[in-house]
Amino acid sequence: MSEIKFPIYLDHHATTPLDPRVLDEMMPYLTEKFGNASSLDHPFGYEASVAVESARDKIAKAIGARHDEIIFTSGATESNNLALIGTMEKYKDKGDHLITCVTEHKAVLDTARHLESLGKKITYLPVNEYGEINLEQLEDSIKEKTVMISIMTANNEIGTIADVEKIGNIAHDHDVFFHTDAAQAVGHIPMNVEKMNIDLMSFSAHKMYGPKGIGALYVRGVKPRIKPNPILHGGGQERNIRSGTLNVPGIVGFGRAIELSQHEMKAENNRFHKWSVEMFESFFNAGGKQNGHPTKRLEHNLNVYFKGIESKSIINSISKEIAISAGSACTTQIVEPSHVLLSLGFAEERAHSSLRIGIGRNNTHAEIQYVTENIISCVKKLEKITL
Ligand SMILES: *Cc1c(COP(=O)(O)O)cnc(C)c1O
């Protein structure tokens, strides 16, 4: 059995493959168990509803939440929209100010821009060279009219992990809600909404080996009890917070995926830690520099800068065999440099010469070694051309 499977997929921040164990669990709900989870008058609906509630339990348990604090959505993009728009609208009597940060995913940044167009006031906190906000600056930016702080848990490009617990503490000291986009964190690092003082949290199944098109918003039920206004109107599913017929197979898969991630997280992170350290060391020796925080980072993320080497040239020359990314998938249609790398204070050149690698569950050590060698030999070749 070959230890290398071509093409080698190393873009797990964009999406992850569906774990076959997740598909097995979903299969009956894609076929004979097709009921609508709201049709409680007959066994078809009832069995779908039981499956949904069992998945909801697993998801709640994995993040230290209560069953009824999980609202199913179509993914983290929708969860972010619901959290920001729904909460700012619902609590408009309290104020009109939202605090977020410049390195957020577009699903937060563009939602914040939309809120600005509706007259809300937004503070975009800057970050240091590692992608961290300054907590004193965060506290100083809280005003009388501040309703919410939204800061992501782990960055999807550079892997930097924020001090979520402290941010939540600051928010609560000032009676401000705390939302976090944890799409890259849930399933990868331990998350606990109680311990971390989180009031609203967005996450998504396809970032943790589950299916695409299903995600959740955690919405705190007590101390404080929050209820964002809906952004989708209709049948009143999900406690009137998110209407629409539930995606039963997706939800069942999401439940299984998060359960598996809790079992495998520790072993996977140990493995990914060894591999990413090894990869970084080889890249350093070839002149590469790390983007993101040296230690407070996702173990499966590498973001590396090779001075003077366009990342697109590397990607183009290895793309038949190796799938990696120049930035985030959501912006790869646009040739704009990464807003995250620019926010770290780097010039456009660095943003155009950086690669993002996301290691995943099915990768092998042989693949990591193969990719490392190939990237380095590619860099060396390109260096010769540019000299
Ligand atoms: C992938 C991602 C999203 C978008 O999630 P979808 O489920 O694809 O809508 C939002 N935020 C972050 C940080 C992500 O990595």
mmCIF file of C-alpha atoms and ligand atoms in Angstrom:
data_model
loop_
_atom_site.group_PDB
_atom_site.id
_atom_site.type_symbol
_atom_site.label_atom_id
_atom_site.label_comp_id
_atom_site.label_asym_id
_atom_site.label_seq_id
_atom_site.Cartn_x
_atom_site.Cartn_y
_atom_site.Cartn_z
ATOM 1 C CA MET A 1 0.000 0.000 0.000
ATOM 2 C CA SER A 2 1.396 3.336 -1.047
ATOM 3 C CA GLU A 3 1.679 5.884 1.681
ATOM 4 C CA ILE A 4 1.200 8.703 -0.773
ATOM 5 C CA LYS A 5 -2.124 9.338 -2.462
ATOM 6 C CA PHE A 6 -2.029 11.766 -5.395
ATOM 7 C CA PRO A 7 -3.059 14.482 -5.595
ATOM 8 C CA ILE A 8 -2.013 15.239 -2.018
ATOM 9 C CA TYR A 9 -4.656 17.363 -0.314
ATOM 10 C CA LEU A 10 -3.208 19.956 2.059
ATOM 11 C CA ASP A 11 -5.905 22.616 2.008
ATOM 12 C CA HIS A 12 -7.925 21.559 5.052
ATOM 13 C CA HIS A 13 -8.740 25.132 6.095
ATOM 14 C CA ALA A 14 -10.808 25.522 2.932
ATOM 15 C CA THR A 15 -12.687 22.295 3.528
ATOM 16 C CA THR A 16 -12.106 18.757 4.745
ATOM 17 C CA PRO A 17 -13.051 15.462 3.098
ATOM 18 C CA LEU A 18 -16.150 13.730 4.424
ATOM 19 C CA ASP A 19 -15.102 11.010 6.864
ATOM 20 C CA PRO A 20 -16.523 7.662 5.627
ATOM 21 C CA ARG A 21 -17.851 6.994 9.141
ATOM 22 C CA VAL A 22 -19.847 10.225 8.846
ATOM 23 C CA LEU A 23 -21.259 9.199 5.477
ATOM 24 C CA ASP A 24 -22.302 5.810 6.913
ATOM 25 C CA GLU A 25 -24.295 7.557 9.594
ATOM 26 C CA MET A 26 -25.903 9.927 7.079
ATOM 27 C CA MET A 27 -26.835 7.334 4.439
ATOM 28 C CA PRO A 28 -30.195 6.204 5.883
ATOM 29 C CA TYR A 29 -31.295 9.847 6.148
ATOM 30 C CA LEU A 30 -30.435 10.429 2.491
ATOM 31 C CA THR A 31 -32.508 7.392 1.497
ATOM 32 C CA GLU A 32 -35.323 5.638 3.368
ATOM 33 C CA LYS A 33 -35.428 7.883 6.456
ATOM 34 C CA PHE A 34 -36.414 10.995 4.537
ATOM 35 C CA GLY A 35 -38.970 12.489 6.929
ATOM 36 C CA ASN A 36 -39.315 16.156 7.799
ATOM 37 C CA ALA A 37 -38.163 16.612 11.393
ATOM 38 C CA SER A 38 -41.097 18.972 12.005
ATOM 39 C CA SER A 39 -43.739 16.423 10.881
ATOM 40 C CA LEU A 40 -44.324 14.947 14.297
ATOM 41 C CA ASP A 41 -47.705 13.433 13.391
ATOM 42 C CA HIS A 42 -46.195 10.291 11.898
ATOM 43 C CA PRO A 43 -43.194 7.968 12.287
ATOM 44 C CA PHE A 44 -41.311 9.442 9.308
ATOM 45 C CA GLY A 45 -41.115 12.839 10.923
ATOM 46 C CA TYR A 46 -40.647 11.393 14.355
ATOM 47 C CA GLU A 47 -37.596 9.311 13.427
ATOM 48 C CA ALA A 48 -36.030 12.333 11.696
ATOM 49 C CA SER A 49 -36.693 14.455 14.768
ATOM 50 C CA VAL A 50 -35.113 11.874 17.080
ATOM 51 C CA ALA A 51 -32.010 11.810 14.869
ATOM 52 C CA VAL A 52 -31.781 15.621 14.848
ATOM 53 C CA GLU A 53 -32.096 15.868 18.618
ATOM 54 C CA SER A 54 -29.498 13.156 19.148
ATOM 55 C CA ALA A 55 -27.053 15.076 16.905
ATOM 56 C CA ARG A 56 -27.897 18.299 18.737
ATOM 57 C CA ASP A 57 -26.974 16.570 22.017
ATOM 58 C CA LYS A 58 -23.607 15.481 20.661
ATOM 59 C CA ILE A 59 -22.825 18.957 19.370
ATOM 60 C CA ALA A 60 -23.889 20.641 22.613
ATOM 61 C CA LYS A 61 -21.835 18.194 24.656
ATOM 62 C CA ALA A 62 -18.712 18.769 22.546
ATOM 63 C CA ILE A 63 -18.697 22.515 23.309
ATOM 64 C CA GLY A 64 -20.047 22.445 26.860
ATOM 65 C CA ALA A 65 -23.431 23.872 25.891
ATOM 66 C CA ARG A 66 -27.028 22.917 26.632
ATOM 67 C CA HIS A 67 -29.132 21.086 24.101
ATOM 68 C CA ASP A 68 -31.432 24.048 23.385
ATOM 69 C CA GLU A 69 -28.527 26.463 22.851
ATOM 70 C CA ILE A 70 -27.652 24.956 19.448
ATOM 71 C CA ILE A 71 -29.308 26.558 16.404
ATOM 72 C CA PHE A 72 -28.738 24.756 13.097
ATOM 73 C CA THR A 73 -27.831 26.919 10.096
ATOM 74 C CA SER A 74 -26.385 26.305 6.626
ATOM 75 C CA GLY A 75 -22.816 26.945 7.806
ATOM 76 C CA ALA A 76 -20.540 29.404 9.526
ATOM 77 C CA THR A 77 -21.263 32.162 7.005
ATOM 78 C CA GLU A 78 -24.931 32.117 7.894
ATOM 79 C CA SER A 79 -24.164 31.740 11.604
ATOM 80 C CA ASN A 80 -21.961 34.843 11.471
ATOM 81 C CA ASN A 81 -24.673 36.791 9.649
ATOM 82 C CA LEU A 82 -27.296 35.668 12.147
ATOM 83 C CA ALA A 83 -25.086 36.419 15.145
ATOM 84 C CA LEU A 84 -24.111 39.904 14.000
ATOM 85 C CA ILE A 85 -27.224 41.152 12.211
ATOM 86 C CA GLY A 86 -29.713 39.356 14.454
ATOM 87 C CA THR A 87 -28.113 40.504 17.697
ATOM 88 C CA MET A 88 -27.420 44.105 16.629
ATOM 89 C CA GLU A 89 -31.028 44.397 15.484
ATOM 90 C CA LYS A 90 -32.580 42.746 18.526
ATOM 91 C CA TYR A 91 -30.638 44.845 21.043
ATOM 92 C CA LYS A 92 -30.793 48.144 19.142
ATOM 93 C CA ASP A 93 -32.225 49.887 22.211
ATOM 94 C CA LYS A 94 -29.057 49.035 24.094
ATOM 95 C CA GLY A 95 -26.812 50.532 21.430
ATOM 96 C CA ASP A 96 -25.451 50.517 17.920
ATOM 97 C CA HIS A 97 -21.775 49.718 18.366
ATOM 98 C CA LEU A 98 -19.991 46.492 17.389
ATOM 99 C CA ILE A 99 -16.313 45.727 17.957
ATOM 100 C CA THR A 100 -14.525 43.287 15.684
ATOM 101 C CA CYS A 101 -11.083 42.902 14.182
ATOM 102 C CA VAL A 102 -9.296 43.373 10.846
ATOM 103 C CA THR A 103 -8.253 39.729 10.373
ATOM 104 C CA GLU A 104 -11.750 38.254 10.603
ATOM 105 C CA HIS A 105 -13.149 36.034 7.851
ATOM 106 C CA LYS A 106 -15.083 37.889 5.142
ATOM 107 C CA ALA A 107 -18.291 36.411 6.542
ATOM 108 C CA VAL A 108 -17.786 38.663 9.580
ATOM 109 C CA LEU A 109 -16.089 41.624 7.888
ATOM 110 C CA ASP A 110 -18.616 41.948 5.076
ATOM 111 C CA THR A 111 -21.499 41.527 7.515
ATOM 112 C CA ALA A 112 -20.000 44.306 9.626
ATOM 113 C CA ARG A 113 -19.770 46.496 6.495
ATOM 114 C CA HIS A 114 -23.412 45.743 5.789
ATOM 115 C CA LEU A 115 -24.330 46.784 9.329
ATOM 116 C CA GLU A 116 -22.349 49.984 8.798
ATOM 117 C CA SER A 117 -24.463 50.717 5.734
ATOM 118 C CA LEU A 118 -27.511 50.389 8.017
ATOM 119 C CA GLY A 119 -26.082 53.030 10.344
ATOM 120 C CA LYS A 120 -24.351 50.856 12.946
ATOM 121 C CA LYS A 121 -20.956 51.917 14.298
ATOM 122 C CA ILE A 122 -18.143 49.402 13.901
ATOM 123 C CA THR A 123 -14.686 49.368 15.450
ATOM 124 C CA TYR A 124 -12.154 47.238 13.553
ATOM 125 C CA LEU A 125 -9.347 46.501 15.990
ATOM 126 C CA PRO A 126 -5.848 46.203 14.509
ATOM 127 C CA VAL A 127 -3.573 43.223 15.226
ATOM 128 C CA ASN A 128 0.124 42.811 15.938
ATOM 129 C CA GLU A 129 2.559 41.009 13.606
ATOM 130 C CA TYR A 130 1.301 37.630 14.883
ATOM 131 C CA GLY A 131 -2.360 38.428 14.285
ATOM 132 C CA GLU A 132 -3.370 39.131 17.886
ATOM 133 C CA ILE A 133 -5.519 42.002 19.105
ATOM 134 C CA ASN A 134 -4.397 44.045 22.105
ATOM 135 C CA LEU A 135 -6.690 43.330 25.057
ATOM 136 C CA GLU A 136 -6.229 46.766 26.628
ATOM 137 C CA GLN A 137 -7.150 48.363 23.346
ATOM 138 C CA LEU A 138 -10.194 46.095 23.190
ATOM 139 C CA GLU A 139 -11.311 47.199 26.643
ATOM 140 C CA ASP A 140 -10.671 50.867 25.814
ATOM 141 C CA SER A 141 -12.808 50.617 22.711
ATOM 142 C CA ILE A 142 -15.909 49.523 24.645
ATOM 143 C CA LYS A 143 -18.403 52.387 24.859
ATOM 144 C CA GLU A 144 -21.780 53.020 26.444
ATOM 145 C CA LYS A 145 -23.455 51.952 23.190
ATOM 146 C CA THR A 146 -21.413 48.794 22.585
ATOM 147 C CA VAL A 147 -23.668 45.766 22.079
ATOM 148 C CA MET A 148 -21.242 43.083 21.016
ATOM 149 C CA ILE A 149 -17.642 42.026 20.474
ATOM 150 C CA SER A 150 -16.926 39.563 17.658
ATOM 151 C CA ILE A 151 -13.423 38.087 17.538
ATOM 152 C CA MET A 152 -12.558 34.831 15.800
ATOM 153 C CA THR A 153 -11.103 31.937 17.804
ATOM 154 C CA ALA A 154 -8.598 30.689 15.221
ATOM 155 C CA ASN A 155 -7.597 32.424 12.020
ATOM 156 C CA ASN A 156 -8.249 30.503 8.813
ATOM 157 C CA GLU A 157 -5.137 31.779 7.039
ATOM 158 C CA ILE A 158 -2.370 32.045 9.615
ATOM 159 C CA GLY A 159 -3.742 29.724 12.326
ATOM 160 C CA THR A 160 -3.294 32.187 15.210
ATOM 161 C CA ILE A 161 -5.462 31.291 18.209
ATOM 162 C CA ALA A 162 -6.960 34.185 20.172
ATOM 163 C CA ASP A 163 -7.212 34.360 23.952
ATOM 164 C CA VAL A 164 -10.939 33.794 23.800
ATOM 165 C CA GLU A 165 -11.415 33.284 27.520
ATOM 166 C CA LYS A 166 -9.918 36.692 28.366
ATOM 167 C CA ILE A 167 -11.855 38.420 25.589
ATOM 168 C CA GLY A 168 -15.061 36.893 26.942
ATOM 169 C CA ASN A 169 -14.150 38.077 30.432
ATOM 170 C CA ILE A 170 -13.656 41.634 29.244
ATOM 171 C CA ALA A 171 -16.970 41.533 27.380
ATOM 172 C CA HIS A 172 -18.836 40.267 30.431
ATOM 173 C CA ASP A 173 -17.212 42.802 32.772
ATOM 174 C CA HIS A 174 -18.814 45.469 30.590
ATOM 175 C CA ASP A 175 -22.147 43.706 29.956
ATOM 176 C CA VAL A 176 -21.350 43.289 26.295
ATOM 177 C CA PHE A 177 -22.123 40.119 24.313
ATOM 178 C CA PHE A 178 -19.220 38.069 23.001
ATOM 179 C CA HIS A 179 -19.462 36.278 19.648
ATOM 180 C CA THR A 180 -16.678 34.190 18.173
ATOM 181 C CA ASP A 181 -16.292 32.689 14.713
ATOM 182 C CA ALA A 182 -14.884 29.300 15.688
ATOM 183 C CA ALA A 183 -15.174 27.609 12.282
ATOM 184 C CA GLN A 184 -11.475 26.689 12.369
ATOM 185 C CA ALA A 185 -11.445 25.812 16.055
ATOM 186 C CA VAL A 186 -14.377 23.548 16.903
ATOM 187 C CA GLY A 187 -13.306 19.978 16.209
ATOM 188 C CA HIS A 188 -9.641 20.965 16.239
ATOM 189 C CA ILE A 189 -8.944 22.440 19.673
ATOM 190 C CA PRO A 190 -10.928 22.010 22.904
ATOM 191 C CA MET A 191 -13.770 24.546 23.082
ATOM 192 C CA ASN A 192 -15.999 25.187 26.070
ATOM 193 C CA VAL A 193 -18.508 28.019 25.920
ATOM 194 C CA GLU A 194 -18.839 28.202 29.711
ATOM 195 C CA LYS A 195 -15.163 28.246 30.516
ATOM 196 C CA MET A 196 -14.420 30.619 27.649
ATOM 197 C CA ASN A 197 -17.230 33.099 28.412
ATOM 198 C CA ILE A 198 -18.695 32.772 24.933
ATOM 199 C CA ASP A 199 -22.239 34.029 24.268
ATOM 200 C CA LEU A 200 -22.538 33.234 20.565
ATOM 201 C CA MET A 201 -20.340 30.914 18.519
ATOM 202 C CA SER A 202 -20.356 30.072 14.800
ATOM 203 C CA PHE A 203 -19.049 26.760 13.497
ATOM 204 C CA SER A 204 -19.410 24.488 10.517
ATOM 205 C CA ALA A 205 -19.455 20.742 9.797
ATOM 206 C CA HIS A 206 -17.346 20.758 6.626
ATOM 207 C CA LYS A 207 -14.322 22.095 8.499
ATOM 208 C CA MET A 208 -14.330 18.974 10.705
ATOM 209 C CA TYR A 209 -14.813 16.114 8.205
ATOM 210 C CA GLY A 210 -18.575 16.550 8.085
ATOM 211 C CA PRO A 211 -20.793 17.485 5.135
ATOM 212 C CA LYS A 212 -21.006 20.916 3.503
ATOM 213 C CA GLY A 213 -24.041 23.135 3.929
ATOM 214 C CA ILE A 214 -24.640 22.521 7.628
ATOM 215 C CA GLY A 215 -23.415 24.540 10.578
ATOM 216 C CA ALA A 216 -24.570 25.901 13.883
ATOM 217 C CA LEU A 217 -24.790 28.997 15.994
ATOM 218 C CA TYR A 218 -24.421 28.498 19.723
ATOM 219 C CA VAL A 219 -26.709 31.006 21.461
ATOM 220 C CA ARG A 220 -26.351 31.399 25.228
ATOM 221 C CA GLY A 221 -29.574 30.557 27.090
ATOM 222 C CA VAL A 222 -28.750 31.834 30.588
ATOM 223 C CA LYS A 223 -26.589 34.551 32.124
ATOM 224 C CA PRO A 224 -27.225 36.305 29.881
ATOM 225 C CA ARG A 225 -30.094 34.835 27.880
ATOM 226 C CA ILE A 226 -29.740 35.964 24.272
ATOM 227 C CA LYS A 227 -32.147 35.695 21.416
ATOM 228 C CA PRO A 228 -31.040 37.216 18.114
ATOM 229 C CA ASN A 229 -33.712 38.325 15.681
ATOM 230 C CA PRO A 230 -34.121 35.904 12.783
ATOM 231 C CA ILE A 231 -32.655 36.840 9.413
ATOM 232 C CA LEU A 232 -34.663 34.117 7.631
ATOM 233 C CA HIS A 233 -38.434 34.224 8.105
ATOM 234 C CA GLY A 234 -40.770 31.292 7.714
ATOM 235 C CA GLY A 235 -41.879 28.173 9.558
ATOM 236 C CA GLY A 236 -40.326 29.140 12.882
ATOM 237 C CA GLN A 237 -37.966 26.162 13.214
ATOM 238 C CA GLU A 238 -35.046 26.340 15.640
ATOM 239 C CA ARG A 239 -36.915 28.294 18.341
ATOM 240 C CA ASN A 240 -38.018 30.914 15.797
ATOM 241 C CA ILE A 241 -34.389 31.931 15.347
ATOM 242 C CA ARG A 242 -33.768 30.112 12.062
ATOM 243 C CA SER A 243 -36.650 29.094 9.827
ATOM 244 C CA GLY A 244 -36.380 26.430 7.155
ATOM 245 C CA THR A 245 -36.836 22.673 6.943
ATOM 246 C CA LEU A 246 -33.993 21.059 8.833
ATOM 247 C CA ASN A 247 -31.190 19.450 6.827
ATOM 248 C CA VAL A 248 -31.601 16.083 8.552
ATOM 249 C CA PRO A 249 -28.799 14.097 6.842
ATOM 250 C CA GLY A 250 -26.461 17.081 7.256
ATOM 251 C CA ILE A 251 -27.299 17.409 10.936
ATOM 252 C CA VAL A 252 -26.836 13.675 11.532
ATOM 253 C CA GLY A 253 -23.444 13.875 9.801
ATOM 254 C CA PHE A 254 -22.505 16.984 11.781
ATOM 255 C CA GLY A 255 -23.263 15.136 15.044
ATOM 256 C CA ARG A 256 -21.102 12.178 14.065
ATOM 257 C CA ALA A 257 -18.296 14.406 12.765
ATOM 258 C CA ILE A 258 -18.042 16.425 15.964
ATOM 259 C CA GLU A 259 -18.161 13.257 18.063
ATOM 260 C CA LEU A 260 -15.299 11.739 16.049
ATOM 261 C CA SER A 261 -13.295 14.961 16.269
ATOM 262 C CA GLN A 262 -13.497 14.879 20.063
ATOM 263 C CA HIS A 263 -12.142 11.326 20.090
ATOM 264 C CA GLU A 264 -9.329 11.973 17.650
ATOM 265 C CA MET A 265 -8.328 15.541 18.490
ATOM 266 C CA LYS A 266 -5.494 14.765 20.860
ATOM 267 C CA ALA A 267 -3.767 12.121 18.755
ATOM 268 C CA GLU A 268 -4.252 14.168 15.599
ATOM 269 C CA ASN A 269 -2.824 17.315 17.131
ATOM 270 C CA ASN A 270 0.221 15.414 18.389
ATOM 271 C CA ARG A 271 0.786 14.089 14.903
ATOM 272 C CA PHE A 272 0.169 17.446 13.204
ATOM 273 C CA HIS A 273 2.446 19.199 15.688
ATOM 274 C CA LYS A 274 5.377 16.938 14.804
ATOM 275 C CA TRP A 275 4.759 17.307 11.097
ATOM 276 C CA SER A 276 4.271 21.060 11.062
ATOM 277 C CA VAL A 277 7.381 21.623 13.187
ATOM 278 C CA GLU A 278 9.348 19.410 10.824
ATOM 279 C CA MET A 279 7.972 21.215 7.787
ATOM 280 C CA PHE A 280 8.640 24.665 9.217
ATOM 281 C CA GLU A 281 12.213 23.688 10.074
ATOM 282 C CA SER A 282 12.876 22.587 6.523
ATOM 283 C CA PHE A 283 11.298 25.766 5.178
ATOM 284 C CA PHE A 284 13.379 27.945 7.553
ATOM 285 C CA ASN A 285 16.514 26.231 6.298
ATOM 286 C CA ALA A 286 15.434 27.095 2.765
ATOM 287 C CA GLY A 287 14.932 30.761 3.703
ATOM 288 C CA GLY A 288 11.226 30.636 4.581
ATOM 289 C CA LYS A 289 9.600 32.749 7.302
ATOM 290 C CA GLN A 290 6.565 31.896 9.395
ATOM 291 C CA ASN A 291 3.379 33.952 9.218
ATOM 292 C CA GLY A 292 1.197 33.845 12.316
ATOM 293 C CA HIS A 293 2.010 33.206 15.952
ATOM 294 C CA PRO A 294 4.989 30.903 16.667
ATOM 295 C CA THR A 295 3.216 28.979 19.451
ATOM 296 C CA LYS A 296 -0.419 30.089 19.867
ATOM 297 C CA ARG A 297 -1.461 28.437 16.641
ATOM 298 C CA LEU A 298 -3.452 25.603 15.125
ATOM 299 C CA GLU A 299 -1.194 22.558 14.934
ATOM 300 C CA HIS A 300 -2.376 21.689 11.439
ATOM 301 C CA ASN A 301 -1.740 25.143 9.960
ATOM 302 C CA LEU A 302 1.403 26.395 8.280
ATOM 303 C CA ASN A 303 1.682 29.753 6.598
ATOM 304 C CA VAL A 304 5.107 30.388 5.142
ATOM 305 C CA TYR A 305 6.729 33.259 3.290
ATOM 306 C CA PHE A 306 9.485 32.811 0.707
ATOM 307 C CA LYS A 307 10.943 36.220 -0.107
ATOM 308 C CA GLY A 308 10.817 37.124 -3.772
ATOM 309 C CA ILE A 309 8.981 33.940 -4.803
ATOM 310 C CA GLU A 310 5.396 34.444 -5.992
ATOM 311 C CA SER A 311 3.223 31.853 -4.279
ATOM 312 C CA LYS A 312 1.181 31.482 -7.473
ATOM 313 C CA SER A 313 4.319 30.291 -9.291
ATOM 314 C CA ILE A 314 4.918 27.594 -6.688
ATOM 315 C CA ILE A 315 1.291 26.540 -6.691
ATOM 316 C CA ASN A 316 1.112 26.413 -10.486
ATOM 317 C CA SER A 317 4.194 24.262 -10.798
ATOM 318 C CA ILE A 318 3.097 21.697 -8.172
ATOM 319 C CA SER A 319 -0.671 21.886 -8.556
ATOM 320 C CA LYS A 320 -1.067 18.615 -10.467
ATOM 321 C CA GLU A 321 0.238 16.696 -7.473
ATOM 322 C CA ILE A 322 -0.284 18.904 -4.449
ATOM 323 C CA ALA A 323 -3.312 20.952 -3.412
ATOM 324 C CA ILE A 324 -2.310 23.959 -1.313
ATOM 325 C CA SER A 325 -3.482 27.542 -1.227
ATOM 326 C CA ALA A 326 -2.048 31.003 -1.661
ATOM 327 C CA GLY A 327 -4.550 32.528 0.703
ATOM 328 C CA SER A 328 -8.071 31.718 1.702
ATOM 329 C CA ALA A 329 -10.301 29.796 -0.697
ATOM 330 C CA CYS A 330 -13.065 32.361 -0.499
ATOM 331 C CA THR A 331 -10.894 35.013 -2.099
ATOM 332 C CA THR A 332 -8.906 32.953 -4.591
ATOM 333 C CA GLN A 333 -11.043 34.253 -7.481
ATOM 334 C CA ILE A 334 -9.669 37.695 -6.744
ATOM 335 C CA VAL A 335 -5.981 38.464 -7.181
ATOM 336 C CA GLU A 336 -6.037 40.812 -4.218
ATOM 337 C CA PRO A 337 -3.360 40.157 -1.615
ATOM 338 C CA SER A 338 -4.607 38.538 1.609
ATOM 339 C CA HIS A 339 -6.198 41.110 3.926
ATOM 340 C CA VAL A 340 -4.943 39.043 6.855
ATOM 341 C CA LEU A 341 -1.269 39.167 5.839
ATOM 342 C CA LEU A 342 -1.520 42.896 5.087
ATOM 343 C CA SER A 343 -3.092 43.451 8.524
ATOM 344 C CA LEU A 344 0.007 41.945 10.146
ATOM 345 C CA GLY A 345 1.881 44.979 8.832
ATOM 346 C CA PHE A 346 3.568 43.211 5.929
ATOM 347 C CA ALA A 347 4.008 44.650 2.443
ATOM 348 C CA GLU A 348 2.067 43.333 -0.540
ATOM 349 C CA GLU A 349 5.148 41.419 -1.657
ATOM 350 C CA ARG A 350 4.960 39.195 1.429
ATOM 351 C CA ALA A 351 1.245 38.664 0.931
ATOM 352 C CA HIS A 352 1.890 37.547 -2.666
ATOM 353 C CA SER A 353 4.757 35.280 -1.642
ATOM 354 C CA SER A 354 3.121 33.263 1.133
ATOM 355 C CA LEU A 355 1.665 29.774 1.091
ATOM 356 C CA ARG A 356 -0.998 28.302 3.348
ATOM 357 C CA ILE A 357 -0.832 24.606 4.166
ATOM 358 C CA GLY A 358 -3.565 22.829 6.092
ATOM 359 C CA ILE A 359 -2.761 19.291 7.255
ATOM 360 C CA GLY A 360 -5.595 16.826 7.776
ATOM 361 C CA ARG A 361 -6.802 13.495 9.076
ATOM 362 C CA ASN A 362 -5.906 11.413 6.012
ATOM 363 C CA ASN A 363 -2.433 12.797 5.374
ATOM 364 C CA THR A 364 0.574 10.564 5.981
ATOM 365 C CA HIS A 365 4.103 11.371 7.054
ATOM 366 C CA ALA A 366 5.329 10.302 3.607
ATOM 367 C CA GLU A 367 3.034 12.889 2.042
ATOM 368 C CA ILE A 368 4.302 15.625 4.347
ATOM 369 C CA GLN A 369 7.894 14.757 3.450
ATOM 370 C CA TYR A 370 7.111 14.630 -0.255
ATOM 371 C CA VAL A 371 5.392 18.028 -0.186
ATOM 372 C CA THR A 372 8.156 19.629 1.871
ATOM 373 C CA GLU A 373 10.828 18.449 -0.559
ATOM 374 C CA ASN A 374 8.822 19.499 -3.582
ATOM 375 C CA ILE A 375 8.080 22.981 -2.319
ATOM 376 C CA ILE A 376 11.716 23.528 -1.411
ATOM 377 C CA SER A 377 13.052 22.322 -4.761
ATOM 378 C CA CYS A 378 10.482 24.493 -6.483
ATOM 379 C CA VAL A 379 11.576 27.516 -4.424
ATOM 380 C CA LYS A 380 15.220 26.816 -5.309
ATOM 381 C CA LYS A 381 14.395 26.606 -9.027
ATOM 382 C CA LEU A 382 12.402 29.837 -8.947
ATOM 383 C CA GLU A 383 15.193 31.559 -7.033
ATOM 384 C CA LYS A 384 17.601 30.709 -9.840
ATOM 385 C CA ILE A 385 15.245 32.205 -12.413
ATOM 386 C CA THR A 386 14.683 35.433 -10.495
ATOM 387 C CA LEU A 387 18.374 35.920 -9.702
HETATM 388 C C1 LIG B 1 -14.860 28.359 6.449
HETATM 389 C C2 LIG B 1 -15.027 29.522 7.345
HETATM 390 C C3 LIG B 1 -16.214 30.251 7.364
HETATM 391 C C4 LIG B 1 -17.347 29.954 6.429
HETATM 392 O O1 LIG B 1 -17.962 28.739 6.773
HETATM 393 P P1 LIG B 1 -19.032 28.078 5.792
HETATM 394 O O2 LIG B 1 -19.596 26.971 6.623
HETATM 395 O O3 LIG B 1 -18.255 27.594 4.622
HETATM 396 O O4 LIG B 1 -20.035 29.107 5.447
HETATM 397 C C5 LIG B 1 -16.315 31.292 8.252
HETATM 398 N N1 LIG B 1 -15.314 31.615 9.082
HETATM 399 C C6 LIG B 1 -14.157 30.931 9.097
HETATM 400 C C7 LIG B 1 -13.088 31.321 10.055
HETATM 401 C C8 LIG B 1 -13.974 29.870 8.229
HETATM 402 O O5 LIG B 1 -12.820 29.223 8.238
#
